[in-house]
Amino acid sequence: MGVGIIGLGTYVPERIMKNSDFEKFLDTNDEWISKMTGIKERRFARDDETTSDLGVNAARKAIEDANLTIDDIDLIIVATSTSDQQFPSTANIIAHELGATSIPSLDQKAACTGFIYSVITAQMYVQSNMYDNVLVIGVDKLSKIADMTDRSTAVLFGDGAGAVVVSKVSEGKGIKSHKLGSDGSGADLLYEDLNTHYLKMNGREVFRFAVRMMPEISVEVMEQCNWQPEDISLLVPHQANIRIMEAARERMNLDVDKLSVTVDRYGNTSAASIPLSMDYERQNNKLNDGDNIILVGFGGGLTYGALGLTWGK
């Protein structure tokens, strides 16, 4: 038996924020944003819609997709950088809303790489036979920490949630390899300002890090899986910037149609971006049973991670 994903669910808020909407209060325009980032629009949650609200909606869909109930879940891991509050954890709040009253739950903070960190953490629990079904939720409400007077960051981020159930799967399916890492020397390149609580980023340096690291670890995981470019059906990168994503695809010698792109519709949703992309591709029949896929991300910390898996139960 392998360990993989048996259920997937996502949720995005109703409000669509287009690039042109920022022109009303920032010195920017749709052409520049689209060219530099690939983003056309993103979703913003209501003021009264919390991070945990987003996560609960995605979690319910993932559990249903796995043909399970909340009583079947043994552990909940929530990857987020925008907790409802310092404590209790967002995972505690989500567990309560889902009706789980006695299972462990915890938040995982690895910024935009949080989903990959959390899936690998879940894999270890299932692989050790400690738990059967682990619910992993990647969720962020970045609109609440985005400085809407800073044109260099305000246009980049959106809100959303994606959840998966990690469990044992049949032989030949599941996670085949992974690579996780971090470099704390870059902690001051992407962080939450303690005074304003707004997100701050050195865009130039983060871009340089990502354009080097994303292709590097993607290729490393591909080689660990003994996959050739023709063996890979889909590369699902963290949706931060189309130019970074294209750099990874080109380094892996993948055809253009093998790159998952949802940054145009959701922007950078941090820990939610990879599961949102997976669900989008599945809905469009580009993620199917037996497909080999690579998930890769980077984020504040600086953190980075990638994993290769064969899709299916």
PDB file of C-alpha atoms in Angstrom, residues 79-242:
ATOM      1  CA  ALA A  79      -1.598  25.168   6.802  1.00  0.00           C
ATOM      2  CA  THR A  80      -2.156  28.907   7.150  1.00  0.00           C
ATOM      3  CA  SER A  81      -0.379  32.209   7.692  1.00  0.00           C
ATOM      4  CA  THR A  82      -3.593  34.084   8.505  1.00  0.00           C
ATOM      5  CA  SER A  83      -5.018  32.395  11.591  1.00  0.00           C
ATOM      6  CA  ASP A  84      -8.285  33.745  12.948  1.00  0.00           C
ATOM      7  CA  GLN A  85      -6.329  34.701  16.086  1.00  0.00           C
ATOM      8  CA  GLN A  86      -3.080  33.785  17.834  1.00  0.00           C
ATOM      9  CA  PHE A  87      -4.823  30.995  19.757  1.00  0.00           C
ATOM     10  CA  PRO A  88      -6.735  28.770  19.750  1.00  0.00           C
ATOM     11  CA  SER A  89      -5.414  27.401  16.484  1.00  0.00           C
ATOM     12  CA  THR A  90      -7.465  27.672  13.318  1.00  0.00           C
ATOM     13  CA  ALA A  91      -7.416  23.866  13.243  1.00  0.00           C
ATOM     14  CA  ASN A  92      -9.158  23.779  16.645  1.00  0.00           C
ATOM     15  CA  ILE A  93     -11.889  26.092  15.383  1.00  0.00           C
ATOM     16  CA  ILE A  94     -12.352  24.132  12.157  1.00  0.00           C
ATOM     17  CA  ALA A  95     -12.462  20.818  14.052  1.00  0.00           C
ATOM     18  CA  HIS A  96     -15.273  22.164  16.218  1.00  0.00           C
ATOM     19  CA  GLU A  97     -17.231  23.452  13.233  1.00  0.00           C
ATOM     20  CA  LEU A  98     -16.877  20.061  11.527  1.00  0.00           C
ATOM     21  CA  GLY A  99     -18.127  18.258  14.623  1.00  0.00           C
ATOM     22  CA  ALA A 100     -14.824  16.664  15.636  1.00  0.00           C
ATOM     23  CA  THR A 101     -14.601  16.831  19.421  1.00  0.00           C
ATOM     24  CA  SER A 102     -11.835  14.440  20.411  1.00  0.00           C
ATOM     25  CA  ILE A 103      -9.214  14.193  17.660  1.00  0.00           C
ATOM     26  CA  PRO A 104      -5.912  16.133  17.582  1.00  0.00           C
ATOM     27  CA  SER A 105      -5.654  19.234  15.432  1.00  0.00           C
ATOM     28  CA  LEU A 106      -2.824  21.643  14.738  1.00  0.00           C
ATOM     29  CA  ASP A 107      -1.728  24.571  12.599  1.00  0.00           C
ATOM     30  CA  GLN A 108       1.294  24.277  10.310  1.00  0.00           C
ATOM     31  CA  LYS A 109       3.149  27.514   9.545  1.00  0.00           C
ATOM     32  CA  ALA A 110       5.370  27.289   6.490  1.00  0.00           C
ATOM     33  CA  ALA A 111       3.726  30.160   4.582  1.00  0.00           C
ATOM     34  CA  CYS A 112       3.038  29.359   0.924  1.00  0.00           C
ATOM     35  CA  THR A 113       4.813  25.986   1.231  1.00  0.00           C
ATOM     36  CA  GLY A 114       2.527  25.028   4.110  1.00  0.00           C
ATOM     37  CA  PHE A 115       0.302  22.717   2.095  1.00  0.00           C
ATOM     38  CA  ILE A 116       3.230  20.583   0.924  1.00  0.00           C
ATOM     39  CA  TYR A 117       4.744  20.509   4.422  1.00  0.00           C
ATOM     40  CA  SER A 118       1.375  19.418   5.811  1.00  0.00           C
ATOM     41  CA  VAL A 119       0.750  16.689   3.223  1.00  0.00           C
ATOM     42  CA  ILE A 120       4.167  15.158   3.956  1.00  0.00           C
ATOM     43  CA  THR A 121       3.491  15.398   7.712  1.00  0.00           C
ATOM     44  CA  ALA A 122       0.197  13.597   7.129  1.00  0.00           C
ATOM     45  CA  GLN A 123       1.939  10.973   5.021  1.00  0.00           C
ATOM     46  CA  MET A 124       4.302  10.155   7.897  1.00  0.00           C
ATOM     47  CA  TYR A 125       1.417   9.647  10.324  1.00  0.00           C
ATOM     48  CA  VAL A 126      -0.431   7.343   7.930  1.00  0.00           C
ATOM     49  CA  GLN A 127       2.714   5.482   6.891  1.00  0.00           C
ATOM     50  CA  SER A 128       3.530   4.731  10.532  1.00  0.00           C
ATOM     51  CA  ASN A 129       0.011   3.289  11.013  1.00  0.00           C
ATOM     52  CA  MET A 130      -0.668   5.824  13.766  1.00  0.00           C
ATOM     53  CA  TYR A 131      -3.625   7.292  11.854  1.00  0.00           C
ATOM     54  CA  ASP A 132      -5.759   6.115   8.936  1.00  0.00           C
ATOM     55  CA  ASN A 133      -7.172   9.369   7.578  1.00  0.00           C
ATOM     56  CA  VAL A 134      -5.604  12.805   7.974  1.00  0.00           C
ATOM     57  CA  LEU A 135      -7.425  15.938   6.835  1.00  0.00           C
ATOM     58  CA  VAL A 136      -5.047  18.578   5.457  1.00  0.00           C
ATOM     59  CA  ILE A 137      -6.351  22.088   4.796  1.00  0.00           C
ATOM     60  CA  GLY A 138      -4.428  24.861   3.058  1.00  0.00           C
ATOM     61  CA  VAL A 139      -6.227  28.140   3.664  1.00  0.00           C
ATOM     62  CA  ASP A 140      -5.416  31.835   3.745  1.00  0.00           C
ATOM     63  CA  LYS A 141      -7.268  35.118   3.917  1.00  0.00           C
ATOM     64  CA  LEU A 142      -4.454  37.306   2.668  1.00  0.00           C
ATOM     65  CA  SER A 143      -6.717  40.278   2.005  1.00  0.00           C
ATOM     66  CA  LYS A 144      -6.701  40.977   5.748  1.00  0.00           C
ATOM     67  CA  ILE A 145      -2.908  41.429   5.868  1.00  0.00           C
ATOM     68  CA  ALA A 146      -2.424  43.059   2.451  1.00  0.00           C
ATOM     69  CA  ASP A 147      -1.544  46.757   2.520  1.00  0.00           C
ATOM     70  CA  MET A 148      -3.945  48.283   0.018  1.00  0.00           C
ATOM     71  CA  THR A 149      -1.748  51.380  -0.289  1.00  0.00           C
ATOM     72  CA  ASP A 150       1.257  49.337  -1.476  1.00  0.00           C
ATOM     73  CA  ARG A 151       0.921  48.687  -5.199  1.00  0.00           C
ATOM     74  CA  SER A 152       3.854  46.237  -5.181  1.00  0.00           C
ATOM     75  CA  THR A 153       2.001  43.722  -2.979  1.00  0.00           C
ATOM     76  CA  ALA A 154      -1.702  44.612  -2.862  1.00  0.00           C
ATOM     77  CA  VAL A 155      -2.403  43.286  -6.359  1.00  0.00           C
ATOM     78  CA  LEU A 156      -0.744  39.911  -5.801  1.00  0.00           C
ATOM     79  CA  PHE A 157      -2.836  38.183  -3.191  1.00  0.00           C
ATOM     80  CA  GLY A 158      -6.237  36.560  -2.857  1.00  0.00           C
ATOM     81  CA  ASP A 159      -8.267  34.407  -0.481  1.00  0.00           C
ATOM     82  CA  GLY A 160      -9.200  30.736  -0.738  1.00  0.00           C
ATOM     83  CA  ALA A 161      -9.036  27.242   0.709  1.00  0.00           C
ATOM     84  CA  GLY A 162      -8.208  23.752  -0.462  1.00  0.00           C
ATOM     85  CA  ALA A 163      -8.376  20.507   1.478  1.00  0.00           C
ATOM     86  CA  VAL A 164      -7.338  16.895   0.949  1.00  0.00           C
ATOM     87  CA  VAL A 165      -7.715  13.632   2.830  1.00  0.00           C
ATOM     88  CA  VAL A 166      -4.429  11.736   3.060  1.00  0.00           C
ATOM     89  CA  SER A 167      -4.827   7.975   3.478  1.00  0.00           C
ATOM     90  CA  LYS A 168      -3.493   4.641   2.297  1.00  0.00           C
ATOM     91  CA  VAL A 169      -3.962   3.982  -1.395  1.00  0.00           C
ATOM     92  CA  SER A 170      -3.457   0.983  -3.652  1.00  0.00           C
ATOM     93  CA  GLU A 171      -0.021  -0.201  -4.735  1.00  0.00           C
ATOM     94  CA  GLY A 172       1.544   2.014  -7.380  1.00  0.00           C
ATOM     95  CA  LYS A 173      -0.463   5.078  -6.343  1.00  0.00           C
ATOM     96  CA  GLY A 174       0.367   7.849  -3.888  1.00  0.00           C
ATOM     97  CA  ILE A 175       3.404   9.886  -2.883  1.00  0.00           C
ATOM     98  CA  LYS A 176       6.636   8.646  -4.432  1.00  0.00           C
ATOM     99  CA  SER A 177       9.162  11.237  -3.282  1.00  0.00           C
ATOM    100  CA  HIS A 178       9.499  14.613  -1.620  1.00  0.00           C
ATOM    101  CA  LYS A 179      11.935  17.391  -0.793  1.00  0.00           C
ATOM    102  CA  LEU A 180      11.442  19.946   1.993  1.00  0.00           C
ATOM    103  CA  GLY A 181      13.743  22.747   3.069  1.00  0.00           C
ATOM    104  CA  SER A 182      14.100  26.210   4.527  1.00  0.00           C
ATOM    105  CA  ASP A 183      16.589  29.055   4.700  1.00  0.00           C
ATOM    106  CA  GLY A 184      16.076  31.374   7.653  1.00  0.00           C
ATOM    107  CA  SER A 185      18.609  33.868   6.330  1.00  0.00           C
ATOM    108  CA  GLY A 186      15.806  35.070   4.037  1.00  0.00           C
ATOM    109  CA  ALA A 187      13.278  35.613   6.817  1.00  0.00           C
ATOM    110  CA  ASP A 188      13.358  39.368   6.296  1.00  0.00           C
ATOM    111  CA  LEU A 189      12.434  39.075   2.615  1.00  0.00           C
ATOM    112  CA  LEU A 190       8.803  38.085   3.167  1.00  0.00           C
ATOM    113  CA  TYR A 191       7.148  38.597   6.533  1.00  0.00           C
ATOM    114  CA  GLU A 192       4.342  40.154   8.588  1.00  0.00           C
ATOM    115  CA  ASP A 193       5.261  43.573   9.960  1.00  0.00           C
ATOM    116  CA  LEU A 194       4.849  43.500  13.746  1.00  0.00           C
ATOM    117  CA  ASN A 195       3.711  47.112  13.909  1.00  0.00           C
ATOM    118  CA  THR A 196       1.223  47.295  11.066  1.00  0.00           C
ATOM    119  CA  HIS A 197       0.487  43.555  10.730  1.00  0.00           C
ATOM    120  CA  TYR A 198       0.694  44.019   6.972  1.00  0.00           C
ATOM    121  CA  LEU A 199       2.569  41.653   4.699  1.00  0.00           C
ATOM    122  CA  LYS A 200       5.946  43.021   3.594  1.00  0.00           C
ATOM    123  CA  MET A 201       8.013  41.645   0.721  1.00  0.00           C
ATOM    124  CA  ASN A 202      11.266  42.305  -1.047  1.00  0.00           C
ATOM    125  CA  GLY A 203       9.855  41.318  -4.417  1.00  0.00           C
ATOM    126  CA  ARG A 204      13.135  41.316  -6.326  1.00  0.00           C
ATOM    127  CA  GLU A 205      14.936  39.000  -3.888  1.00  0.00           C
ATOM    128  CA  VAL A 206      11.980  36.658  -3.410  1.00  0.00           C
ATOM    129  CA  PHE A 207      11.692  36.372  -7.182  1.00  0.00           C
ATOM    130  CA  ARG A 208      15.396  35.517  -7.480  1.00  0.00           C
ATOM    131  CA  PHE A 209      15.080  32.850  -4.785  1.00  0.00           C
ATOM    132  CA  ALA A 210      11.965  31.303  -6.290  1.00  0.00           C
ATOM    133  CA  VAL A 211      13.206  31.265  -9.886  1.00  0.00           C
ATOM    134  CA  ARG A 212      16.255  29.304  -8.694  1.00  0.00           C
ATOM    135  CA  MET A 213      14.690  27.030  -6.079  1.00  0.00           C
ATOM    136  CA  MET A 214      11.404  25.991  -7.734  1.00  0.00           C
ATOM    137  CA  PRO A 215      13.051  24.474 -10.834  1.00  0.00           C
ATOM    138  CA  GLU A 216      15.868  22.957  -8.765  1.00  0.00           C
ATOM    139  CA  ILE A 217      13.678  20.978  -6.376  1.00  0.00           C
ATOM    140  CA  SER A 218      11.168  20.082  -9.102  1.00  0.00           C
ATOM    141  CA  VAL A 219      13.937  18.411 -11.094  1.00  0.00           C
ATOM    142  CA  GLU A 220      15.288  16.740  -7.936  1.00  0.00           C
ATOM    143  CA  VAL A 221      11.930  15.181  -7.096  1.00  0.00           C
ATOM    144  CA  MET A 222      11.409  14.130 -10.726  1.00  0.00           C
ATOM    145  CA  GLU A 223      14.768  12.340 -10.653  1.00  0.00           C
ATOM    146  CA  GLN A 224      14.029  10.710  -7.283  1.00  0.00           C
ATOM    147  CA  CYS A 225      10.842   9.288  -8.809  1.00  0.00           C
ATOM    148  CA  ASN A 226      12.831   8.052 -11.834  1.00  0.00           C
ATOM    149  CA  TRP A 227      10.450   9.982 -14.080  1.00  0.00           C
ATOM    150  CA  GLN A 228      11.275  11.439 -17.459  1.00  0.00           C
ATOM    151  CA  PRO A 229       9.446  14.543 -18.726  1.00  0.00           C
ATOM    152  CA  GLU A 230       7.152  12.324 -20.810  1.00  0.00           C
ATOM    153  CA  ASP A 231       6.132  10.432 -17.647  1.00  0.00           C
ATOM    154  CA  ILE A 232       4.703  13.558 -16.007  1.00  0.00           C
ATOM    155  CA  SER A 233       1.130  14.570 -16.696  1.00  0.00           C
ATOM    156  CA  LEU A 234       1.051  17.780 -14.698  1.00  0.00           C
ATOM    157  CA  LEU A 235       3.274  20.232 -12.832  1.00  0.00           C
ATOM    158  CA  VAL A 236       1.265  22.027 -10.135  1.00  0.00           C
ATOM    159  CA  PRO A 237       3.361  24.896  -8.762  1.00  0.00           C
ATOM    160  CA  HIS A 238       2.528  27.446  -6.097  1.00  0.00           C
ATOM    161  CA  GLN A 239       0.645  30.132  -7.998  1.00  0.00           C
ATOM    162  CA  ALA A 240       2.707  33.212  -7.212  1.00  0.00           C
ATOM    163  CA  ASN A 241       3.957  34.495 -10.545  1.00  0.00           C
ATOM    164  CA  ILE A 242       3.648  33.108 -14.059  1.00  0.00           C
TER     165      ILE A 242
END
